[in-house]
Amino acid sequence: MTGASARCRAAILISGGGTNLQAFIDAVRGGTLDLDIAVVISNRADAYGLTRASQAGIETVCIPHKDFDSRDAFDAALAEGIDAYAPDIVILAGFMRILTARFVRRYQGRLLNIHPSLLPLYPGLDTHRRALEAGDRWHGSTVHFVTEELDGGPRIIQGRVPVRPDDDADSLAARVLEVEHRIYPLAAGWLAAGRLVLCDGKAVLDGRELSEPYQYGG
Ligand code: GRF
């Protein structure tokens, strides 16, 4: 942060509907999250999250990945777009691009992601279908620091939901999203307040190493 009394500035990166972004907007408005959402950046012009941001009076930027002929070139433009707003932290909220190691290192310790599974289970895509096919009784979502390993960075908080006998991937996804909307602003608030740090490759909350992620209780 730029000074002791300055509000933490965040860039939020999206690709789609932006319900997690909306949860951040609502938490800031409701006074439960002390954050200045400086900019919302999307790699897709049709992402509904851009509309949500505009409606909330937040600046938006679109950087279409298709305009670039390499991952490196896109990530360089993305970093430039982010840095123009001088954020303290960067929040990936349904940002559906794999980021280069160079990008990840640039924001190390300041870069969070939410992944819709109880990591280390099911990194990658199709997590809800995979949990159903495995017959899991519990599913959920994990907020983690982003490192060079895909969906493999130190875990911070998990929210669990029971898998119901009549669940399909859509009903399960909807229930997981509800818990995401609670755990992600919470974790971002810890980072923004300086309570959460990445230290020697471990997530540390209030001075205590999180060898297991914090389990959200409801
Ligand atoms: C969420 O399920 C999140 O875990 C994943 O992408 C989805 C984003 O949803 N990374 P939304 O755009 O925030 O509604």
Tab-separated table of C-alpha atoms and ligand atoms in Angstrom:
chain	number	residue	atom	x	y	z
A	1	MET	CA	0.000	0.000	0.000
A	2	THR	CA	1.149	3.516	-0.650
A	3	GLY	CA	0.823	4.806	2.892
A	4	ALA	CA	-0.343	3.783	6.336
A	5	SER	CA	-3.779	5.293	5.885
A	6	ALA	CA	-4.206	4.590	2.168
A	7	ARG	CA	-6.939	2.202	1.162
A	8	CYS	CA	-5.724	-0.962	-0.529
A	9	ARG	CA	-6.246	-0.771	-4.288
A	10	ALA	CA	-7.301	-3.848	-6.220
A	11	ALA	CA	-7.421	-4.788	-9.870
A	12	ILE	CA	-10.019	-7.493	-10.510
A	13	LEU	CA	-9.574	-9.674	-13.592
A	14	ILE	CA	-12.558	-11.442	-15.124
A	15	SER	CA	-13.610	-13.344	-18.234
A	16	GLY	CA	-17.299	-13.962	-17.696
A	17	GLY	CA	-20.412	-13.347	-15.658
A	18	GLY	CA	-18.652	-11.778	-12.719
A	19	THR	CA	-20.758	-12.986	-9.813
A	20	ASN	CA	-17.621	-13.047	-7.672
A	21	LEU	CA	-16.868	-9.496	-8.797
A	22	GLN	CA	-20.410	-8.589	-7.738
A	23	ALA	CA	-19.754	-10.111	-4.323
A	24	PHE	CA	-16.721	-7.824	-3.993
A	25	ILE	CA	-18.740	-4.788	-5.075
A	26	ASP	CA	-21.488	-5.641	-2.591
A	27	ALA	CA	-19.016	-6.275	0.240
A	28	VAL	CA	-17.279	-2.940	-0.351
A	29	ARG	CA	-20.644	-1.161	-0.477
A	30	GLY	CA	-21.864	-2.982	2.600
A	31	GLY	CA	-18.762	-1.996	4.550
A	32	THR	CA	-17.530	-5.539	5.178
A	33	LEU	CA	-14.581	-5.217	2.783
A	34	ASP	CA	-12.194	-2.279	2.963
A	35	LEU	CA	-10.923	-2.121	-0.604
A	36	ASP	CA	-10.781	0.296	-3.492
A	37	ILE	CA	-11.621	-1.608	-6.685
A	38	ALA	CA	-9.455	0.538	-8.948
A	39	VAL	CA	-10.199	-1.289	-12.187
A	40	VAL	CA	-11.896	-4.356	-13.642
A	41	ILE	CA	-10.054	-5.910	-16.572
A	42	SER	CA	-11.475	-8.520	-18.935
A	43	ASN	CA	-9.943	-10.505	-21.766
A	44	ARG	CA	-13.408	-10.759	-23.345
A	45	ALA	CA	-15.439	-7.770	-24.509
A	46	ASP	CA	-18.729	-9.625	-23.928
A	47	ALA	CA	-18.041	-10.477	-20.279
A	48	TYR	CA	-21.122	-9.461	-18.300
A	49	GLY	CA	-18.859	-8.585	-15.394
A	50	LEU	CA	-17.820	-5.473	-17.340
A	51	THR	CA	-21.441	-4.296	-17.196
A	52	ARG	CA	-21.565	-4.999	-13.472
A	53	ALA	CA	-18.410	-2.901	-12.984
A	54	SER	CA	-19.687	0.004	-15.098
A	55	GLN	CA	-22.981	-0.003	-13.230
A	56	ALA	CA	-21.017	0.274	-9.993
A	57	GLY	CA	-18.999	3.205	-11.374
A	58	ILE	CA	-15.767	1.221	-11.591
A	59	GLU	CA	-13.346	1.779	-14.454
A	60	THR	CA	-13.154	-1.060	-16.958
A	61	VAL	CA	-10.535	-2.148	-19.453
A	62	CYS	CA	-10.819	-4.851	-22.096
A	63	ILE	CA	-7.645	-6.505	-23.358
A	64	PRO	CA	-8.736	-9.250	-25.785
A	65	HIS	CA	-6.264	-12.126	-25.709
A	66	LYS	CA	-7.099	-12.820	-29.349
A	67	ASP	CA	-5.359	-9.581	-30.332
A	68	PHE	CA	-1.997	-11.070	-29.329
A	69	ASP	CA	-0.038	-13.779	-31.054
A	70	SER	CA	1.597	-15.204	-27.950
A	71	ARG	CA	0.879	-15.727	-24.277
A	72	ASP	CA	3.937	-13.603	-23.457
A	73	ALA	CA	2.670	-10.681	-25.524
A	74	PHE	CA	-0.803	-10.870	-23.975
A	75	ASP	CA	0.547	-11.104	-20.437
A	76	ALA	CA	2.871	-8.134	-21.056
A	77	ALA	CA	-0.101	-6.039	-22.225
A	78	LEU	CA	-2.150	-7.275	-19.284
A	79	ALA	CA	0.587	-6.287	-16.816
A	80	GLU	CA	0.798	-2.857	-18.438
A	81	GLY	CA	-2.981	-2.475	-18.176
A	82	ILE	CA	-2.916	-3.485	-14.520
A	83	ASP	CA	0.068	-1.339	-13.568
A	84	ALA	CA	-1.537	1.773	-15.087
A	85	TYR	CA	-3.900	1.644	-12.080
A	86	ALA	CA	-1.132	0.969	-9.535
A	87	PRO	CA	-3.042	-1.674	-7.614
A	88	ASP	CA	-1.679	-3.178	-4.411
A	89	ILE	CA	-3.341	-6.518	-5.088
A	90	VAL	CA	-4.654	-8.402	-8.122
A	91	ILE	CA	-7.743	-10.619	-7.849
A	92	LEU	CA	-8.463	-13.287	-10.456
A	93	ALA	CA	-12.233	-13.730	-10.391
A	94	GLY	CA	-13.150	-16.180	-13.112
A	95	PHE	CA	-10.254	-15.076	-15.315
A	96	MET	CA	-9.997	-17.962	-17.748
A	97	ARG	CA	-6.457	-17.598	-19.028
A	98	ILE	CA	-3.369	-19.492	-17.973
A	99	LEU	CA	-0.783	-16.920	-16.937
A	100	THR	CA	2.913	-17.042	-17.746
A	101	ALA	CA	5.503	-17.594	-15.038
A	102	ARG	CA	6.838	-14.121	-15.691
A	103	PHE	CA	3.425	-12.552	-15.005
A	104	VAL	CA	2.883	-14.632	-11.896
A	105	ARG	CA	6.292	-13.689	-10.484
A	106	ARG	CA	5.606	-10.001	-11.078
A	107	TYR	CA	2.618	-10.099	-8.708
A	108	GLN	CA	3.857	-12.802	-6.352
A	109	GLY	CA	2.233	-12.507	-2.940
A	110	ARG	CA	-0.280	-9.996	-4.281
A	111	LEU	CA	-2.157	-12.287	-6.661
A	112	LEU	CA	-5.157	-14.390	-5.576
A	113	ASN	CA	-7.325	-16.876	-7.438
A	114	ILE	CA	-10.477	-18.795	-6.609
A	115	HIS	CA	-10.854	-22.302	-7.933
A	116	PRO	CA	-14.115	-24.271	-7.806
A	117	SER	CA	-12.878	-27.405	-6.049
A	118	LEU	CA	-11.442	-28.487	-2.738
A	119	LEU	CA	-7.839	-28.223	-3.916
A	120	PRO	CA	-5.639	-30.200	-4.272
A	121	LEU	CA	-8.592	-32.124	-5.747
A	122	TYR	CA	-9.433	-31.307	-9.358
A	123	PRO	CA	-7.125	-28.588	-10.620
A	124	GLY	CA	-8.076	-27.469	-14.130
A	125	LEU	CA	-11.516	-27.536	-15.725
A	126	ASP	CA	-14.820	-29.410	-15.258
A	127	THR	CA	-14.444	-29.640	-11.525
A	128	HIS	CA	-18.137	-30.144	-10.735
A	129	ARG	CA	-18.548	-33.019	-13.182
A	130	ARG	CA	-15.362	-34.617	-11.881
A	131	ALA	CA	-16.519	-34.389	-8.251
A	132	LEU	CA	-19.863	-35.981	-9.201
A	133	GLU	CA	-18.213	-38.744	-11.203
A	134	ALA	CA	-15.915	-39.540	-8.298
A	135	GLY	CA	-18.933	-39.891	-6.007
A	136	ASP	CA	-17.575	-37.255	-3.619
A	137	ARG	CA	-19.788	-36.401	-0.667
A	138	TRP	CA	-18.296	-32.926	-0.372
A	139	HIS	CA	-17.286	-30.364	-2.955
A	140	GLY	CA	-16.472	-26.680	-2.724
A	141	SER	CA	-14.061	-23.931	-3.581
A	142	THR	CA	-10.594	-22.766	-2.614
A	143	VAL	CA	-8.948	-19.339	-2.556
A	144	HIS	CA	-5.208	-19.582	-3.051
A	145	PHE	CA	-2.133	-17.514	-3.811
A	146	VAL	CA	-1.189	-17.842	-7.453
A	147	THR	CA	2.161	-19.440	-8.155
A	148	GLU	CA	3.673	-20.904	-11.274
A	149	GLU	CA	1.908	-24.227	-10.675
A	150	LEU	CA	-1.628	-24.186	-12.142
A	151	ASP	CA	-4.160	-24.102	-9.280
A	152	GLY	CA	-1.309	-25.245	-7.060
A	153	GLY	CA	-0.358	-22.189	-4.988
A	154	PRO	CA	-0.649	-22.054	-1.188
A	155	ARG	CA	-4.255	-22.483	-0.150
A	156	ILE	CA	-5.848	-19.838	2.058
A	157	ILE	CA	-9.502	-20.676	2.646
A	158	GLN	CA	-11.974	-23.326	1.555
A	159	GLY	CA	-15.748	-23.361	1.584
A	160	ARG	CA	-17.386	-26.798	1.463
A	161	VAL	CA	-20.824	-27.783	0.235
A	162	PRO	CA	-22.453	-31.218	0.529
A	163	VAL	CA	-23.074	-33.064	-2.725
A	164	ARG	CA	-26.763	-34.011	-2.912
A	165	PRO	CA	-27.987	-37.252	-4.510
A	166	ASP	CA	-29.971	-35.339	-7.132
A	167	ASP	CA	-27.174	-32.876	-7.997
A	168	ASP	CA	-26.005	-32.349	-11.548
A	169	ALA	CA	-22.996	-30.244	-12.499
A	170	ASP	CA	-25.138	-27.096	-12.807
A	171	SER	CA	-26.890	-27.380	-9.458
A	172	LEU	CA	-23.592	-28.160	-7.766
A	173	ALA	CA	-21.873	-25.230	-9.499
A	174	ALA	CA	-24.612	-22.868	-8.307
A	175	ARG	CA	-24.183	-23.989	-4.698
A	176	VAL	CA	-20.394	-23.682	-4.939
A	177	LEU	CA	-20.736	-20.137	-6.304
A	178	GLU	CA	-22.749	-19.109	-3.236
A	179	VAL	CA	-19.922	-20.144	-0.943
A	180	GLU	CA	-17.350	-18.498	-3.241
A	181	HIS	CA	-19.138	-15.202	-2.739
A	182	ARG	CA	-18.489	-15.490	0.992
A	183	ILE	CA	-14.936	-16.778	1.090
A	184	TYR	CA	-13.339	-14.665	-1.636
A	185	PRO	CA	-14.068	-11.188	-0.209
A	186	LEU	CA	-13.029	-12.525	3.192
A	187	ALA	CA	-9.628	-13.700	1.951
A	188	ALA	CA	-9.089	-10.529	-0.099
A	189	GLY	CA	-9.893	-8.491	2.995
A	190	TRP	CA	-7.186	-10.334	4.945
A	191	LEU	CA	-4.672	-9.621	2.178
A	192	ALA	CA	-5.754	-5.997	1.901
A	193	ALA	CA	-5.385	-5.508	5.638
A	194	GLY	CA	-1.901	-7.039	5.671
A	195	ARG	CA	-3.092	-9.948	7.842
A	196	LEU	CA	-2.373	-12.460	5.082
A	197	VAL	CA	1.054	-12.783	3.488
A	198	LEU	CA	2.934	-15.221	1.305
A	199	CYS	CA	6.117	-16.091	3.160
A	200	ASP	CA	8.683	-18.645	1.913
A	201	GLY	CA	6.027	-20.205	-0.300
A	202	LYS	CA	3.496	-20.567	2.535
A	203	ALA	CA	0.290	-18.694	3.272
A	204	VAL	CA	0.573	-16.998	6.667
A	205	LEU	CA	-2.506	-15.556	8.383
A	206	ASP	CA	-2.109	-13.405	11.484
A	207	GLY	CA	1.433	-14.705	11.888
A	208	ARG	CA	0.410	-18.370	11.729
A	209	GLU	CA	1.321	-20.596	8.809
A	210	LEU	CA	-1.715	-22.155	7.164
A	211	SER	CA	-0.535	-25.724	6.702
A	212	GLU	CA	-4.190	-26.475	5.920
A	213	PRO	CA	-6.511	-23.840	4.486
A	214	TYR	CA	-8.883	-22.029	6.811
A	215	GLN	CA	-12.238	-23.829	6.697
A	216	TYR	CA	-15.160	-21.480	6.232
A	217	GLY	CA	-17.944	-22.382	8.599
A	218	GLY	CA	-21.076	-20.827	7.144
B	1	GRF	C1	-16.067	-19.418	-10.435
B	1	GRF	O1	-16.626	-20.684	-10.287
B	1	GRF	C2	-14.614	-19.462	-10.063
B	1	GRF	O2	-14.316	-20.423	-9.106
B	1	GRF	C3	-13.968	-19.839	-11.347
B	1	GRF	O3	-14.706	-19.185	-12.340
B	1	GRF	C4	-16.028	-18.952	-11.878
B	1	GRF	C5	-16.303	-17.493	-12.025
B	1	GRF	O4	-17.635	-17.168	-11.859
B	1	GRF	N1	-12.564	-19.485	-11.306
B	1	GRF	P1	-18.102	-15.638	-11.898
B	1	GRF	O5	-17.665	-15.075	-13.240
B	1	GRF	O6	-17.449	-14.929	-10.760
B	1	GRF	O7	-19.597	-15.705	-11.783
